Each structure stands twice: as structure tokens, then as C-alpha cells.
PDB file of C-alpha atoms in Angstrom:
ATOM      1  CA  UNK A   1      39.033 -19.401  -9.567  1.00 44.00           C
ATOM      2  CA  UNK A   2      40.263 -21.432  -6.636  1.00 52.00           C
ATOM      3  CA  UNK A   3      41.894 -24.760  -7.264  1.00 62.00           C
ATOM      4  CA  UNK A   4      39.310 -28.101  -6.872  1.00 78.00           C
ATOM      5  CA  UNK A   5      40.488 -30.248  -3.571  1.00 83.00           C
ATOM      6  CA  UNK A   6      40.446 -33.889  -4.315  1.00 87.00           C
ATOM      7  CA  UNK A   7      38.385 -35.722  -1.455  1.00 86.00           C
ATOM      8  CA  UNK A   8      40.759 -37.532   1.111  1.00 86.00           C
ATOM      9  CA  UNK A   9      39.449 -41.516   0.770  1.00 89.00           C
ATOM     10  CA  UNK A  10      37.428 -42.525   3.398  1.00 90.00           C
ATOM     11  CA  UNK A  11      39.718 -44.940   4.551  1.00 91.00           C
ATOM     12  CA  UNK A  12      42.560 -42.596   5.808  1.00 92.00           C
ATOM     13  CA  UNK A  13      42.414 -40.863   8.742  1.00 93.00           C
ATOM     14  CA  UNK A  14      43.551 -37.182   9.861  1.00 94.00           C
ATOM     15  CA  UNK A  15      46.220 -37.657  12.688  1.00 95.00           C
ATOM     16  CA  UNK A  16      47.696 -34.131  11.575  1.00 96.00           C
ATOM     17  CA  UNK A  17      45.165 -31.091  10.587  1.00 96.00           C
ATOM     18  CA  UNK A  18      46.524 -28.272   8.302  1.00 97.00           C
ATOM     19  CA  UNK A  19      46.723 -25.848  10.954  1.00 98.00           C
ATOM     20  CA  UNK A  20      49.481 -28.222  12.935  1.00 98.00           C
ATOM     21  CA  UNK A  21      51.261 -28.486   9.905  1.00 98.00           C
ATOM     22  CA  UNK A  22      51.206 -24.033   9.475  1.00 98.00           C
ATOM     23  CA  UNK A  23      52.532 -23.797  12.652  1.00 98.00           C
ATOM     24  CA  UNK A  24      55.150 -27.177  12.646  1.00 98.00           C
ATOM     25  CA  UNK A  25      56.414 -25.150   9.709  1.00 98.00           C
ATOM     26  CA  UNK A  26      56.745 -21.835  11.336  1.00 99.00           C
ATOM     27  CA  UNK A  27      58.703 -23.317  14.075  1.00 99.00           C
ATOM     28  CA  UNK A  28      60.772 -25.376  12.006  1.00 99.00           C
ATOM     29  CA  UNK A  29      61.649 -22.439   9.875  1.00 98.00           C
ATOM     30  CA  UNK A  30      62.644 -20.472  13.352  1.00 98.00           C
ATOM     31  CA  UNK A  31      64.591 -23.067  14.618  1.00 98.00           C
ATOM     32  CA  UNK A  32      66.613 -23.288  11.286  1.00 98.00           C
ATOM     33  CA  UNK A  33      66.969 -19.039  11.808  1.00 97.00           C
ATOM     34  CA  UNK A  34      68.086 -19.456  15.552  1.00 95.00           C
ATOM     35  CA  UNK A  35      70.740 -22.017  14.307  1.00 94.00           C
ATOM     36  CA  UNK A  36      72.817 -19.894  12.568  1.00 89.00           C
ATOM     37  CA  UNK A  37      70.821 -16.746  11.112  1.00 81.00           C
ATOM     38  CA  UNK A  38      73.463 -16.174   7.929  1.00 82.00           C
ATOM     39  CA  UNK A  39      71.780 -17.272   4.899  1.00 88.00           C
ATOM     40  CA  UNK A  40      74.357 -16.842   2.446  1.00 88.00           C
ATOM     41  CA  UNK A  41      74.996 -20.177   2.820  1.00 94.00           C
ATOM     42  CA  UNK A  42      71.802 -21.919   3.581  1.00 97.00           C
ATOM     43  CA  UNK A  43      70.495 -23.932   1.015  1.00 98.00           C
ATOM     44  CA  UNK A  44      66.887 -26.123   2.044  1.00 98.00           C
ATOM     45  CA  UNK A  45      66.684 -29.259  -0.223  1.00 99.00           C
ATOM     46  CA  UNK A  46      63.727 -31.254   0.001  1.00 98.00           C
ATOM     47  CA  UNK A  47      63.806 -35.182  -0.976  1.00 98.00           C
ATOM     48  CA  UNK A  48      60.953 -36.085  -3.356  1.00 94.00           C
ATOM     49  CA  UNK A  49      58.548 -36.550  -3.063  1.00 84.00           C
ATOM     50  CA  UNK A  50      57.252 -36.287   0.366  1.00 86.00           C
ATOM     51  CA  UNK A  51      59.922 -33.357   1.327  1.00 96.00           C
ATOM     52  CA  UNK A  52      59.379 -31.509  -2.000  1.00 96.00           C
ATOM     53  CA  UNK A  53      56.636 -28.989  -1.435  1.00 97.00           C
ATOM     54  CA  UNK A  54      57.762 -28.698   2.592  1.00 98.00           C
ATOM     55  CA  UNK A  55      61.191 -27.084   1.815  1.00 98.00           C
ATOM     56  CA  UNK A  56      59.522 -25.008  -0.804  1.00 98.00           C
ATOM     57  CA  UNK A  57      57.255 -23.641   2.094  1.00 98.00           C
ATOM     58  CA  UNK A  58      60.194 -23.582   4.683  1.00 98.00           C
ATOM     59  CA  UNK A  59      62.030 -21.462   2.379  1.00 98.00           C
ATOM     60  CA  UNK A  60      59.086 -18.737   1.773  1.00 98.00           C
ATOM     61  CA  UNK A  61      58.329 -18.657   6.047  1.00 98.00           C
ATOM     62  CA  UNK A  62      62.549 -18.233   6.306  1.00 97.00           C
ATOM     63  CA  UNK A  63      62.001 -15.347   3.139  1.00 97.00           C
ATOM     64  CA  UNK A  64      58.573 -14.029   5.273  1.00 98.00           C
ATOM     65  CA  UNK A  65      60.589 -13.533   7.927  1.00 97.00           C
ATOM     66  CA  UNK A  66      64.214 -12.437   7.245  1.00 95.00           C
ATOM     67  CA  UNK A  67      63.528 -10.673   3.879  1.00 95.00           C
ATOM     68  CA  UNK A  68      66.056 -13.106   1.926  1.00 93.00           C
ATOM     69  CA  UNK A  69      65.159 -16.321   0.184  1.00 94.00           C
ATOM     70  CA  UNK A  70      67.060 -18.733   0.707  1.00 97.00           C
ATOM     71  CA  UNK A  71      68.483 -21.771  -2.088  1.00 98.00           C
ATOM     72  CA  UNK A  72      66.303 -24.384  -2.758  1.00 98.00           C
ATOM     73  CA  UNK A  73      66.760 -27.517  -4.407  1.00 98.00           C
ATOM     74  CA  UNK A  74      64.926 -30.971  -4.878  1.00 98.00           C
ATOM     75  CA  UNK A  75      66.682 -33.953  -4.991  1.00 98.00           C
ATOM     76  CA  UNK A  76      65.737 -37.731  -6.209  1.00 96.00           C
ATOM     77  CA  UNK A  77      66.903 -40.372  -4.123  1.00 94.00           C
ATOM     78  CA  UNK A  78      65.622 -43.446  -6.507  1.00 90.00           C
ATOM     79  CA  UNK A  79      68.849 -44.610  -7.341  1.00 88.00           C
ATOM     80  CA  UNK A  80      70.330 -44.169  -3.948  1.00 88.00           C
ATOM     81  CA  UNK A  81      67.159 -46.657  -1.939  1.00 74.00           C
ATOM     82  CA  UNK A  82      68.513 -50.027  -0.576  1.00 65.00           C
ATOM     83  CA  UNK A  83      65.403 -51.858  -1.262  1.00 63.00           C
ATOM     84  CA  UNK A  84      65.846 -51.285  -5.370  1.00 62.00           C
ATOM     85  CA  UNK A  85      66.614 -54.712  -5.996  1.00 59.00           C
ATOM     86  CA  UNK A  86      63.588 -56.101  -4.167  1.00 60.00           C
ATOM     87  CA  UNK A  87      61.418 -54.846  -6.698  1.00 60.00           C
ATOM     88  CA  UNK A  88      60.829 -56.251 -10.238  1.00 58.00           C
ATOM     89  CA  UNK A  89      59.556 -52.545 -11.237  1.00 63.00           C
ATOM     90  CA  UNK A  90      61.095 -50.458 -12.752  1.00 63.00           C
ATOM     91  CA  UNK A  91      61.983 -47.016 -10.936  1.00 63.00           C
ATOM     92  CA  UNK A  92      60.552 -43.831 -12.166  1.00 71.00           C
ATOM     93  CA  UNK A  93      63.220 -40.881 -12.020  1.00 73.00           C
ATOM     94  CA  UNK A  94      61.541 -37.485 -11.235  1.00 78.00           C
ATOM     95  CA  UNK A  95      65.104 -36.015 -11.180  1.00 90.00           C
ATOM     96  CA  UNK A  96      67.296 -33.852  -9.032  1.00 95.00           C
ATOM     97  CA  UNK A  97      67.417 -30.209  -9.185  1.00 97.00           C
ATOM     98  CA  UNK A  98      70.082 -28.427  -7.247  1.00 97.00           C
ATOM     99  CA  UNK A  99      70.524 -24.973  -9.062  1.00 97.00           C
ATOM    100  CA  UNK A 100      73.364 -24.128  -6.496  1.00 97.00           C
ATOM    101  CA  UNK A 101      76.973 -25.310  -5.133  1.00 97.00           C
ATOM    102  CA  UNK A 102      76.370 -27.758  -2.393  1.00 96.00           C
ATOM    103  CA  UNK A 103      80.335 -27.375  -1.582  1.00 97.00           C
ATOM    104  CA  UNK A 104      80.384 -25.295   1.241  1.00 97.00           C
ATOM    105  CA  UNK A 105      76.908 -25.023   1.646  1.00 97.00           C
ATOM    106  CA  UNK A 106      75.012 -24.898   5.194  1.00 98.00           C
ATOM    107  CA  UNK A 107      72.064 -27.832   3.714  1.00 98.00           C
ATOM    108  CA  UNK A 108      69.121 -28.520   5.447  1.00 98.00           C
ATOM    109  CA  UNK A 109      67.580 -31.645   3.806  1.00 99.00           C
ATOM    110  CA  UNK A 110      63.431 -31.673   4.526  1.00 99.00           C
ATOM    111  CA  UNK A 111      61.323 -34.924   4.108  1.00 98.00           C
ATOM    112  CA  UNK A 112      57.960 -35.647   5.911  1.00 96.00           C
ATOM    113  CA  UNK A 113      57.996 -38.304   7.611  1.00 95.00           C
ATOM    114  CA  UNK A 114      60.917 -39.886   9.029  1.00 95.00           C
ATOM    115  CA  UNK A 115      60.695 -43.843  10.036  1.00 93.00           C
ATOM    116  CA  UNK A 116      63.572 -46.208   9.404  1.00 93.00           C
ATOM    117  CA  UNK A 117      66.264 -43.788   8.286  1.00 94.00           C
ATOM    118  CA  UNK A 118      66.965 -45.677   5.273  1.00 94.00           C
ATOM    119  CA  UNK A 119      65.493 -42.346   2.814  1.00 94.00           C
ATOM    120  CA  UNK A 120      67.617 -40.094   4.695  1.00 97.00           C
ATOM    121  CA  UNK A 121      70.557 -42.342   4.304  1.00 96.00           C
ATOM    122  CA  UNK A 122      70.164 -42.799   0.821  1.00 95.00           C
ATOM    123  CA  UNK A 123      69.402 -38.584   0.749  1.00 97.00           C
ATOM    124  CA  UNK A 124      72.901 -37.866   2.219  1.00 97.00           C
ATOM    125  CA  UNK A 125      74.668 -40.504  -0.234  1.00 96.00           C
ATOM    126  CA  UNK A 126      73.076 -38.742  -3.389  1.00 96.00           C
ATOM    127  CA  UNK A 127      73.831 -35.322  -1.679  1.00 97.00           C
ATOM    128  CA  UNK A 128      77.657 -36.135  -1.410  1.00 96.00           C
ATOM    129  CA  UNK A 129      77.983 -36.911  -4.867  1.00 96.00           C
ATOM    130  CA  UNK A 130      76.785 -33.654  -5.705  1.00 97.00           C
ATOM    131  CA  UNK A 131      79.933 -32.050  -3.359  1.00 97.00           C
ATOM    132  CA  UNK A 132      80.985 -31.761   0.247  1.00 98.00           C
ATOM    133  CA  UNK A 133      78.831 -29.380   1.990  1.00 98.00           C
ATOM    134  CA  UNK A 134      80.061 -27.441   5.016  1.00 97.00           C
ATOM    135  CA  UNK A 135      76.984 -29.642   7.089  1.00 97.00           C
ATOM    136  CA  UNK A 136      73.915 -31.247   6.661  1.00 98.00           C
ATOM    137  CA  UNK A 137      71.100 -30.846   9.541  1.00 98.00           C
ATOM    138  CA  UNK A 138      67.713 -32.576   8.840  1.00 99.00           C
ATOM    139  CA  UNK A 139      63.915 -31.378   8.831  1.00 99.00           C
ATOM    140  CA  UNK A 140      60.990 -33.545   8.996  1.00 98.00           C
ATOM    141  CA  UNK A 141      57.231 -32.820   9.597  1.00 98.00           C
ATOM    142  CA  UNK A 142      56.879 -36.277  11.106  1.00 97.00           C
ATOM    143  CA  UNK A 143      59.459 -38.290  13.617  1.00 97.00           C
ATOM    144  CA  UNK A 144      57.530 -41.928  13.755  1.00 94.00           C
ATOM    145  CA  UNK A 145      60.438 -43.953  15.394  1.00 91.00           C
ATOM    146  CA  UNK A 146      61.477 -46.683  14.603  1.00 92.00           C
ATOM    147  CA  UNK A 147      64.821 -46.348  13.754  1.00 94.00           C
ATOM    148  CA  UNK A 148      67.037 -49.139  11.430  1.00 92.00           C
ATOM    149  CA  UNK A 149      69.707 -46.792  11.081  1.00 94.00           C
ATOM    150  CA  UNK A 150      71.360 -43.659  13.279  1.00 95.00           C
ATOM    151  CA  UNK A 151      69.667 -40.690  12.164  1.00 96.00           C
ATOM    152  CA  UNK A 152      67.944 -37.945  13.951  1.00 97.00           C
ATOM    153  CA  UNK A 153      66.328 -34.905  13.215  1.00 98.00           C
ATOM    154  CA  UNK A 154      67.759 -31.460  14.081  1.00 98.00           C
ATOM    155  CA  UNK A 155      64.007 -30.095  13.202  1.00 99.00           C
ATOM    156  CA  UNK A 156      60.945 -32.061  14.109  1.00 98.00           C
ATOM    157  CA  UNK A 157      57.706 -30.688  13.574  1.00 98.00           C
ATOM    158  CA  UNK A 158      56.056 -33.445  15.228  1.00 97.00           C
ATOM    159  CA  UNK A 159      56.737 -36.562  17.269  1.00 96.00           C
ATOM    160  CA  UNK A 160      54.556 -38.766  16.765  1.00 94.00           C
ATOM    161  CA  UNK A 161      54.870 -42.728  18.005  1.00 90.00           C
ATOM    162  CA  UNK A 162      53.121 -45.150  15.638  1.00 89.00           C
ATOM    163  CA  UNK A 163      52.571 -48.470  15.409  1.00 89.00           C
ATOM    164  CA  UNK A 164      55.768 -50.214  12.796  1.00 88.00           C
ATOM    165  CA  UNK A 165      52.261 -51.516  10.748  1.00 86.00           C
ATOM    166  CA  UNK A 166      50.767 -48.189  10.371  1.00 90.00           C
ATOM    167  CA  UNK A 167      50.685 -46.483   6.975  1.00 89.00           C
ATOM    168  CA  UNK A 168      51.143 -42.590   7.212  1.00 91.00           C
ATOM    169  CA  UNK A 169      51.215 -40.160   4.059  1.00 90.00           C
ATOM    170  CA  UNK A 170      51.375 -36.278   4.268  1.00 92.00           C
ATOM    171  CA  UNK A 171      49.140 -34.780   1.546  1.00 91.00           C
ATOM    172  CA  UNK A 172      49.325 -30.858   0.917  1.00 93.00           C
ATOM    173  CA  UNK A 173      47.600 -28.510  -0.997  1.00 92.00           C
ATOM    174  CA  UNK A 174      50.240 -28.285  -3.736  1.00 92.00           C
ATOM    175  CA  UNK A 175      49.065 -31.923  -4.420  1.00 90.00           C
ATOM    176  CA  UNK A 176      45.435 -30.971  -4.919  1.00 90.00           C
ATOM    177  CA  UNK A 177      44.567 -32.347  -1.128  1.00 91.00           C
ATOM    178  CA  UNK A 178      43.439 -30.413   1.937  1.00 91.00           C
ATOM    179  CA  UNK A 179      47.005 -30.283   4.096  1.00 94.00           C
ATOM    180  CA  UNK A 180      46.830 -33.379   5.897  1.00 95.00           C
ATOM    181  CA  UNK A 181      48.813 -36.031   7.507  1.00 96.00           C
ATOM    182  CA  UNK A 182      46.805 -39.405   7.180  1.00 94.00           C
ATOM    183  CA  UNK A 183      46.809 -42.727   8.811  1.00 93.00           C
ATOM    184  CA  UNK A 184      45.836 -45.342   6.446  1.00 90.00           C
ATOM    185  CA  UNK A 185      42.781 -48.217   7.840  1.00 75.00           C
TER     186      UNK A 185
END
């Protein structure tokens, strides 16, 4: 029995169809190959949530295609965000899993959309307190601009220039959604 889709609300808006994202993927996961084909070392660690399920498929194309899986890991950046002590919430840890050494490792860290920089930065502190990998290159679905901080992607699967008001969120399948990337009205 196939799983029920939730519908999208009618308020957000596909900028990104499911077939983009497929092939973003594919691409992505060749570029990662071309890089430096050894997988011994490679390790794809997706920041949750938003990078989660994307390294999880950019580690099954890389498997598709060389015949070798490589590492995967998730890691939780909550305590690592900047803006923590704007909020009066508490924050809700979904935990890091990193079933691997990252010392030494070749990591490729995978979120969807990039924007300020300021997940990525807090991604690479939380990273470094897990070891000192041999390098870190980054893989996002979605390069918005916008930068507050000096980060850029070694694997884009999209540019795509927004507006610094617009809302974007990537829902996939794993999530119950038709693959998407959605602008929010």
C-alpha cells in the first residue's frame, strides 16, 4: 500500500518540482564523485532537519553509482544557533548521530537551503567538537543569497535569488509531502 501524501497548503507555492530536485541530486552526488572518487573516507552528514533526508538520498545516488555506500550521519545544530537567546522557547533536541570518526574524515555537510550562513556556521562549530576532519565541503539544494557570513557552497543544486522577505521550505516525500521546494504567500 503506497504511503498517503499530505496536501501542500494552498498558500505555498512550487518554485522547485520533484523532478529538479531528482536531477539537482544526481548532479550533486557526481560532483561530490568527480572531487575526489575515494570513498573510504567520505562521510555525507546532513544538518536537521532540512539536510536530513537529502544526504540520506545523496548517499544512495553515490552507492547507485559507485557500488559503495558511503558514511552517513545527522547532526543537530540547536545548541550551536546564534539566535538561541532571542527566543523565550525552549529548544527541542532531535539529536546528533554520527556512527563514524569524523577525524580524518573527507565530510560533506548537506542542508537545503542556504541563506545567511549562520546554520552552516553553527553546523561546522558542532562538527569540530565531534573531531578534526581532514575537510569539510558543503551541499545545498538551494543557494538563496544573502549572505551574513562567508560561506559558500562547493555543491549547489540550485541558485536561486529571492527576495530577503520570502519564506522557502523544501518538503520531500520522506516527510509525507510530494518533493517540493515552496515559496510561502
Amino acid at each position: 500500500m503506497a504511503n498517503k501524501m499530505n496536501a501542500v497548503p494552498s498558500n505555498w507555492k512550487t518554485i522547485v518540482d520533484a523532478e529538479t530536485i531528482s536531477r539537482s541530486i544526481s548532479r550533486m552526488s557526481y560532483e561530490i564523485l568527480e572531487k575526489d572518487r575515494r570513498l573510504n573516507n567520505l562521510a555525507i552528514v546532513g544538518i536537521r532537519t532540512g539536510g536530513e533526508y537529502l544526504a540520506e538520498r545523496i548517499r544512495r545516488k553515490i552507492k547507485e553509482i559507485e557500488g559503495v555506500e558511503p558514511q552517513l550521519g545527522v547532526i543537530d545544530i540547536t545548541l550551536y544557533r546564534d539566535d538561541l537567546s532571542n527566543s523565550d522557547l525552549q529548544p527541542t533536541l532531535k539529536g546528533t548521530d554520527l556512527p563514524f570518526s569524523i577525524s580524518g574524515a573527507r565530510i560533506v555537510l548537506v542542508d537545503d537551503v542556504l541563506y545567511t550562513g549562520r546554520t552552516i556556521r553553527a553546523a561546522l562549530d558542532a562538527i569540530i567538537d565531534f573531531g578534526r576532519p581532514a575537510c569539510v565541503e558543503l551541499a545545498v539544494l538551494i543557494d538563496r543569497g544573502h549572505r551574513e557570513l562567508p560561506i559558500r557552497p562547493d555543491y549547489v543544486g540550485k541558485n536561486l535569488p529571492t527576495s530577503k522577505g520570502q519564506f522557502l521550505r523544501l518538503k520531500l516525500s520522506e516527510q509525507g509531502f510530494p518533493d517540493g521546494v515552496y515559496s510561502i504567500e
